[in-house]
Amino acid sequence: MAKTLLVTGGAGFIGANFVHYWLAQYPKDRVIVLDALTYAGNLANLDSVSANEKLKFIRGNICDTQLVEKILVDEAVDTLVHFAAESHVDRSILGPDAFIETNILGTYSLLKAAKKVWLDGPAPVPHRFHHVSTDEVYGTLGPNDPAFTENTPYAPNSPYSASKAASDHLVRAYHHTYGLQVTTSNCSNNYGPFHFPEKLIPLVITNILHNKKLPVYGDGLQIRDWLYVEDHARGIDLVLQKGQVGENYNIGGHNEWANINIVKLIGKLLEQEFAADSRWAEKYPTAAAAIAGDTESLITFVKDRPGHDRRYAIDAAKTGRELGYKPQESFESGIRKTVRWYLENDAWWKGVMDGSYKDWVAKQYSHQ
């Protein structure tokens, strides 16, 4: 039976990749994207599927409870997949207010709307509310600590992770108190196409192409578990199809890498690309270090950020055992795809970085 999904934050990095994945896998389903198009939301992320009659975009804020209620009713939504979030740790340190508003109050707004439409009428409506969270709610790990499981106590260390932890608790409460049919997934660091250029991997790629310094926090030995974004979409798909209501599922890539080693790897991959194909040097003449095969010369160590967690690692054994989840991309294959995508899609990331995309959006919505 065909579904109608409401995907919040569906013009963002992970949300847009999920929309691409879902439309390809389930062509009979309808997908409604709700996105406020703040700094990380980008309609260009949906360009290649914008003509699909099964896709509808609505510009709006998840904190607008009446709007969410209207969408749930008017579009007969039966599945809500909640990606919308402020997610950059550095921004949360400098300005936590937006994180409290979007991640906590925004999630609360969605839960209120879902409860009213799906539970408070004459008869409950079959539904699923899936909440997308992060491994950062679990805190930090020592070098030899076992990876995070679904039973790891929450210990968030930044305003971002604290706001996501609060949203997780609200989702759980709405299930146990009101019977809302919820699932939650906690994922490791995502990477891949449409990744916002201020994040580590795209920042390193674009800085090398501009021959800019590669800033590395502290000693660069912070460890993260990296997940190719399409593997994340596959994991959420499995949770929606097979997951038990009320349960949490970890989705990880089984790829722990120190930040400094990722920076060096990306540099080597770009050096290989430039050496193998002369068109890259023609397209990116400013990438002097990549052309010369000396990207490590761009690395510069900077003061560590406050409260920087040392290590994250996801144990996705439960998701594999119960749902059959297994990443299809290794880090080596996924990062090569990602580097090539950025080389080939400079119009996308340049439009994000120079602000021209936002100018276009402002004109498109000036009548509203």
C-alpha positions as semicolon CSV with decimal commas, in nm:
position;residue;x (nm);y (nm);z (nm)
1;M;0,000;0,000;0,000
2;A;0,137;0,340;-0,098
3;K;0,244;0,576;0,179
4;T;0,247;0,952;0,211
5;L;0,555;1,075;0,392
6;L;0,618;1,413;0,549
7;V;0,994;1,467;0,555
8;T;1,100;1,759;0,774
9;G;1,430;1,917;0,678
10;G;1,403;1,742;0,343
11;A;1,606;2,009;0,165
12;G;1,901;1,962;0,399
13;F;2,196;1,729;0,354
14;I;2,068;1,403;0,503
15;G;1,700;1,478;0,443
16;A;1,751;1,547;0,071
17;N;1,950;1,228;0,027
18;F;1,670;1,040;0,199
19;V;1,414;1,197;-0,037
20;H;1,620;1,090;-0,341
21;Y;1,651;0,740;-0,199
22;W;1,282;0,704;-0,112
23;L;1,148;0,828;-0,445
24;A;1,378;0,584;-0,625
25;Q;1,290;0,288;-0,403
26;Y;0,917;0,354;-0,365
27;P;0,792;0,532;-0,678
28;K;0,426;0,490;-0,579
29;D;0,469;0,679;-0,249
30;R;0,413;1,053;-0,212
31;V;0,677;1,263;-0,037
32;I;0,597;1,602;0,116
33;V;0,905;1,803;0,211
34;L;0,875;2,069;0,480
35;D;1,181;2,291;0,513
36;A;1,236;2,644;0,638
37;L;1,534;2,691;0,400
38;T;1,761;2,829;0,667
39;Y;2,137;2,838;0,606
40;A;2,171;2,460;0,548
41;G;1,846;2,404;0,358
42;N;1,892;2,414;-0,017
43;L;1,629;2,356;-0,285
44;A;1,911;2,280;-0,528
45;N;1,954;1,954;-0,334
46;L;1,620;1,845;-0,481
47;D;1,669;1,975;-0,836
48;S;1,701;1,636;-1,000
49;V;1,370;1,516;-0,852
50;S;1,181;1,846;-0,856
51;A;0,974;1,742;-1,158
52;N;0,858;1,421;-0,991
53;E;0,481;1,446;-0,947
54;K;0,509;1,242;-0,627
55;L;0,718;1,516;-0,461
56;K;0,573;1,832;-0,307
57;F;0,778;2,105;-0,138
58;I;0,638;2,333;0,131
59;R;0,845;2,612;0,278
60;G;0,770;2,642;0,647
61;N;0,899;2,609;1,001
62;I;0,842;2,298;1,213
63;C;0,768;2,530;1,505
64;D;0,449;2,636;1,324
65;T;0,223;2,371;1,477
66;Q;-0,086;2,482;1,286
67;L;0,097;2,450;0,956
68;V;0,214;2,099;1,045
69;E;-0,141;1,999;1,146
70;K;-0,274;2,133;0,817
71;I;-0,016;1,937;0,616
72;L;-0,088;1,615;0,803
73;V;-0,460;1,653;0,735
74;D;-0,460;1,801;0,384
75;E;-0,200;1,558;0,248
76;A;-0,328;1,255;0,442
77;V;0,022;1,192;0,579
78;D;0,071;0,856;0,749
79;T;0,449;0,864;0,803
80;L;0,655;1,152;0,940
81;V;1,035;1,133;0,912
82;H;1,191;1,409;1,119
83;F;1,533;1,530;1,001
84;A;1,492;1,904;1,059
85;A;1,753;2,020;1,309
86;E;2,029;2,263;1,379
87;S;2,329;2,032;1,371
88;H;2,663;2,215;1,367
89;V;2,840;2,189;1,703
90;D;3,051;2,503;1,652
91;R;2,738;2,708;1,579
92;S;2,571;2,566;1,891
93;I;2,861;2,688;2,105
94;L;2,845;3,039;1,959
95;G;2,465;3,065;1,950
96;P;2,268;2,795;2,132
97;D;1,929;2,969;2,109
98;A;1,851;2,841;1,758
99;F;1,933;2,486;1,868
100;I;1,694;2,504;2,162
101;E;1,419;2,646;1,943
102;T;1,450;2,411;1,646
103;N;1,566;2,088;1,805
104;I;1,356;2,096;2,122
105;L;1,060;2,324;2,058
106;G;1,040;2,224;1,692
107;T;1,025;1,855;1,778
108;Y;0,765;1,930;2,045
109;S;0,559;2,117;1,785
110;L;0,567;1,815;1,551
111;L;0,470;1,578;1,831
112;K;0,175;1,800;1,932
113;A;0,052;1,815;1,573
114;A;0,094;1,442;1,522
115;K;-0,091;1,360;1,843
116;K;-0,380;1,592;1,756
117;V;-0,424;1,464;1,400
118;W;-0,343;1,097;1,446
119;L;-0,465;1,023;1,801
120;D;-0,714;1,281;1,924
121;G;-0,986;1,232;1,663
122;P;-1,285;0,996;1,681
123;A;-1,058;0,702;1,588
124;P;-0,677;0,671;1,586
125;V;-0,516;0,698;1,241
126;P;-0,250;0,438;1,149
127;H;0,080;0,624;1,151
128;R;0,452;0,629;1,224
129;F;0,662;0,914;1,362
130;H;1,031;0,848;1,299
131;H;1,280;1,071;1,476
132;V;1,636;1,103;1,342
133;S;1,894;1,162;1,613
134;T;2,270;1,143;1,660
135;D;2,538;0,944;1,839
136;E;2,650;1,265;2,009
137;V;2,373;1,231;2,269
138;Y;2,578;0,949;2,423
139;G;2,871;1,174;2,506
140;T;3,231;1,076;2,446
141;L;3,432;0,752;2,454
142;G;3,781;0,671;2,574
143;P;4,028;0,505;2,335
144;N;3,942;0,153;2,454
145;D;3,575;0,197;2,548
146;P;3,318;-0,020;2,370
147;A;3,107;0,154;2,106
148;F;2,775;0,317;2,191
149;T;2,477;0,083;2,208
150;E;2,109;0,171;2,239
151;N;2,147;0,118;2,615
152;T;2,435;0,361;2,661
153;P;2,331;0,633;2,909
154;Y;2,287;0,978;2,759
155;A;2,567;1,223;2,844
156;P;2,557;1,512;2,593
157;N;2,846;1,760;2,611
158;S;2,750;2,043;2,374
159;P;2,441;2,261;2,335
160;Y;2,376;2,076;2,008
161;S;2,388;1,727;2,156
162;A;2,196;1,837;2,466
163;S;1,916;1,975;2,246
164;K;1,904;1,652;2,047
165;A;1,896;1,447;2,368
166;A;1,601;1,654;2,488
167;S;1,418;1,591;2,161
168;D;1,482;1,217;2,191
169;H;1,328;1,217;2,537
170;L;1,021;1,406;2,415
171;V;0,965;1,152;2,138
172;R;0,995;0,867;2,386
173;A;0,753;1,040;2,625
174;Y;0,490;1,089;2,356
175;H;0,500;0,718;2,287
176;H;0,482;0,602;2,648
177;T;0,234;0,866;2,763
178;Y;0,002;0,905;2,464
179;G;0,067;0,597;2,251
180;L;0,215;0,782;1,954
181;Q;0,371;0,523;1,722
182;V;0,734;0,633;1,723
183;T;1,079;0,501;1,637
184;T;1,413;0,676;1,683
185;S;1,746;0,620;1,510
186;N;2,083;0,747;1,633
187;C;2,339;0,772;1,357
188;S;2,712;0,830;1,332
189;N;2,869;1,113;1,128
190;N;2,727;1,122;0,775
191;Y;2,914;1,220;0,459
192;G;2,835;1,224;0,089
193;P;2,666;1,442;-0,178
194;F;2,508;1,774;-0,072
195;H;2,705;1,788;0,256
196;F;2,710;2,152;0,372
197;P;3,058;2,298;0,301
198;E;3,132;2,407;0,659
199;K;3,146;2,042;0,777
200;L;3,483;1,863;0,793
201;I;3,488;1,651;0,476
202;P;3,344;1,905;0,228
203;L;3,546;2,183;0,395
204;V;3,868;1,993;0,336
205;I;3,774;1,920;-0,027
206;T;3,674;2,276;-0,113
207;N;3,967;2,433;0,074
208;I;4,212;2,216;-0,119
209;L;4,047;2,318;-0,446
210;H;4,096;2,682;-0,342
211;N;4,447;2,610;-0,205
212;K;4,339;2,731;0,139
213;K;4,470;2,613;0,475
214;L;4,312;2,300;0,623
215;P;4,229;2,384;0,988
216;V;4,250;2,085;1,222
217;Y;4,131;2,118;1,582
218;G;4,382;2,039;1,859
219;D;4,599;1,738;1,774
220;G;4,353;1,607;1,516
221;L;4,319;1,273;1,692
222;Q;3,947;1,306;1,763
223;I;3,784;0,989;1,630
224;R;3,450;0,970;1,450
225;D;3,251;0,681;1,301
226;W;3,166;0,775;0,940
227;L;2,850;0,666;0,760
228;Y;2,783;0,719;0,389
229;V;2,457;0,912;0,371
230;E;2,277;0,666;0,141
231;D;2,354;0,386;0,389
232;H;2,183;0,601;0,651
233;A;1,875;0,627;0,428
234;R;1,876;0,247;0,389
235;G;1,890;0,210;0,766
236;I;1,593;0,440;0,821
237;D;1,403;0,250;0,553
238;L;1,459;-0,073;0,748
239;V;1,346;0,091;1,072
240;L;1,025;0,211;0,906
241;Q;0,956;-0,127;0,747
242;K;1,064;-0,364;1,023
243;G;1,138;-0,161;1,337
244;Q;0,944;-0,216;1,656
245;V;0,736;0,082;1,769
246;G;0,888;0,257;2,070
247;E;1,239;0,127;1,998
248;N;1,569;0,304;1,929
249;Y;1,807;0,181;1,659
250;N;2,171;0,275;1,609
251;I;2,280;0,324;1,246
252;G;2,656;0,331;1,198
253;G;2,918;0,286;0,930
254;H;3,167;0,071;1,124
255;N;3,436;0,319;1,012
256;E;3,633;0,487;1,291
257;W;3,879;0,746;1,165
258;A;4,085;1,015;1,336
259;N;4,017;1,360;1,193
260;I;4,379;1,416;1,090
261;N;4,384;1,089;0,896
262;I;4,066;1,185;0,712
263;V;4,221;1,518;0,613
264;K;4,531;1,341;0,483
265;L;4,327;1,076;0,299
266;I;4,112;1,333;0,120
267;G;4,428;1,517;0,018
268;K;4,579;1,200;-0,127
269;L;4,259;1,115;-0,313
270;L;4,249;1,462;-0,468
271;E;4,616;1,435;-0,563
272;Q;4,537;1,107;-0,738
273;E;4,241;1,261;-0,919
274;F;4,451;1,552;-1,044
275;A;4,735;1,324;-1,151
276;A;4,500;1,091;-1,339
277;D;4,284;1,349;-1,518
278;S;4,416;1,677;-1,660
279;R;4,069;1,831;-1,676
280;W;4,072;1,887;-1,298
281;A;4,376;2,115;-1,316
282;E;4,204;2,306;-1,597
283;K;3,883;2,333;-1,397
284;Y;4,055;2,417;-1,066
285;P;4,374;2,608;-1,152
286;T;4,389;2,747;-0,796
287;A;4,441;2,397;-0,648
288;A;4,819;2,433;-0,651
289;A;4,893;2,186;-0,371
290;A;4,673;1,917;-0,526
291;I;4,834;1,972;-0,865
292;A;5,182;1,953;-0,709
293;G;5,093;1,646;-0,499
294;D;5,156;1,826;-0,170
295;T;4,820;1,877;0,002
296;E;4,964;1,798;0,347
297;S;5,143;2,134;0,332
298;L;4,802;2,299;0,372
299;I;4,732;2,137;0,711
300;T;4,736;2,378;1,004
301;F;4,653;2,291;1,364
302;V;4,424;2,537;1,544
303;K;4,301;2,577;1,899
304;D;4,057;2,304;1,995
305;R;3,692;2,396;2,039
306;P;3,542;2,396;2,392
307;G;3,418;2,060;2,518
308;H;3,532;1,874;2,207
309;D;3,432;1,507;2,242
310;R;3,727;1,277;2,185
311;R;3,569;0,972;2,026
312;Y;3,236;0,848;1,893
313;A;3,166;0,496;1,775
314;I;2,834;0,328;1,699
315;D;2,751;-0,034;1,771
316;A;2,479;-0,113;1,517
317;A;2,457;-0,482;1,607
318;K;2,094;-0,456;1,717
319;T;1,992;-0,292;1,390
320;G;2,179;-0,557;1,195
321;R;2,043;-0,845;1,399
322;E;1,679;-0,735;1,411
323;L;1,642;-0,546;1,083
324;G;1,912;-0,690;0,857
325;Y;2,104;-0,360;0,836
326;K;2,453;-0,357;0,688
327;P;2,630;-0,061;0,525
328;Q;2,689;-0,111;0,154
329;E;2,973;0,141;0,132
330;S;3,310;0,108;0,298
331;F;3,471;0,437;0,394
332;E;3,722;0,391;0,113
333;S;3,451;0,351;-0,152
334;G;3,220;0,616;-0,007
335;I;3,488;0,882;0,031
336;R;3,604;0,829;-0,329
337;K;3,245;0,879;-0,449
338;T;3,219;1,192;-0,233
339;V;3,544;1,348;-0,358
340;R;3,441;1,284;-0,717
341;W;3,094;1,431;-0,654
342;Y;3,245;1,758;-0,527
343;L;3,484;1,775;-0,820
344;E;3,195;1,736;-1,063
345;N;2,940;1,957;-0,884
346;D;3,123;2,283;-0,820
347;A;2,817;2,485;-0,928
348;W;2,633;2,344;-0,627
349;W;2,892;2,413;-0,358
350;K;3,001;2,746;-0,503
351;G;2,637;2,858;-0,502
352;V;2,615;2,766;-0,134
353;M;2,943;2,931;-0,040
354;D;2,898;3,259;-0,226
355;G;2,535;3,304;-0,120
356;S;2,395;3,319;-0,473
357;Y;2,157;3,033;-0,400
358;K;2,009;3,217;-0,102
359;D;1,959;3,528;-0,316
360;W;1,762;3,315;-0,563
361;V;1,548;3,168;-0,284
362;A;1,473;3,512;-0,145
363;K;1,342;3,623;-0,485
364;Q;1,135;3,308;-0,531
365;Y;0,960;3,354;-0,196
366;S;0,945;3,734;-0,183
367;H;0,570;3,721;-0,250
368;Q;0,498;3,520;0,064
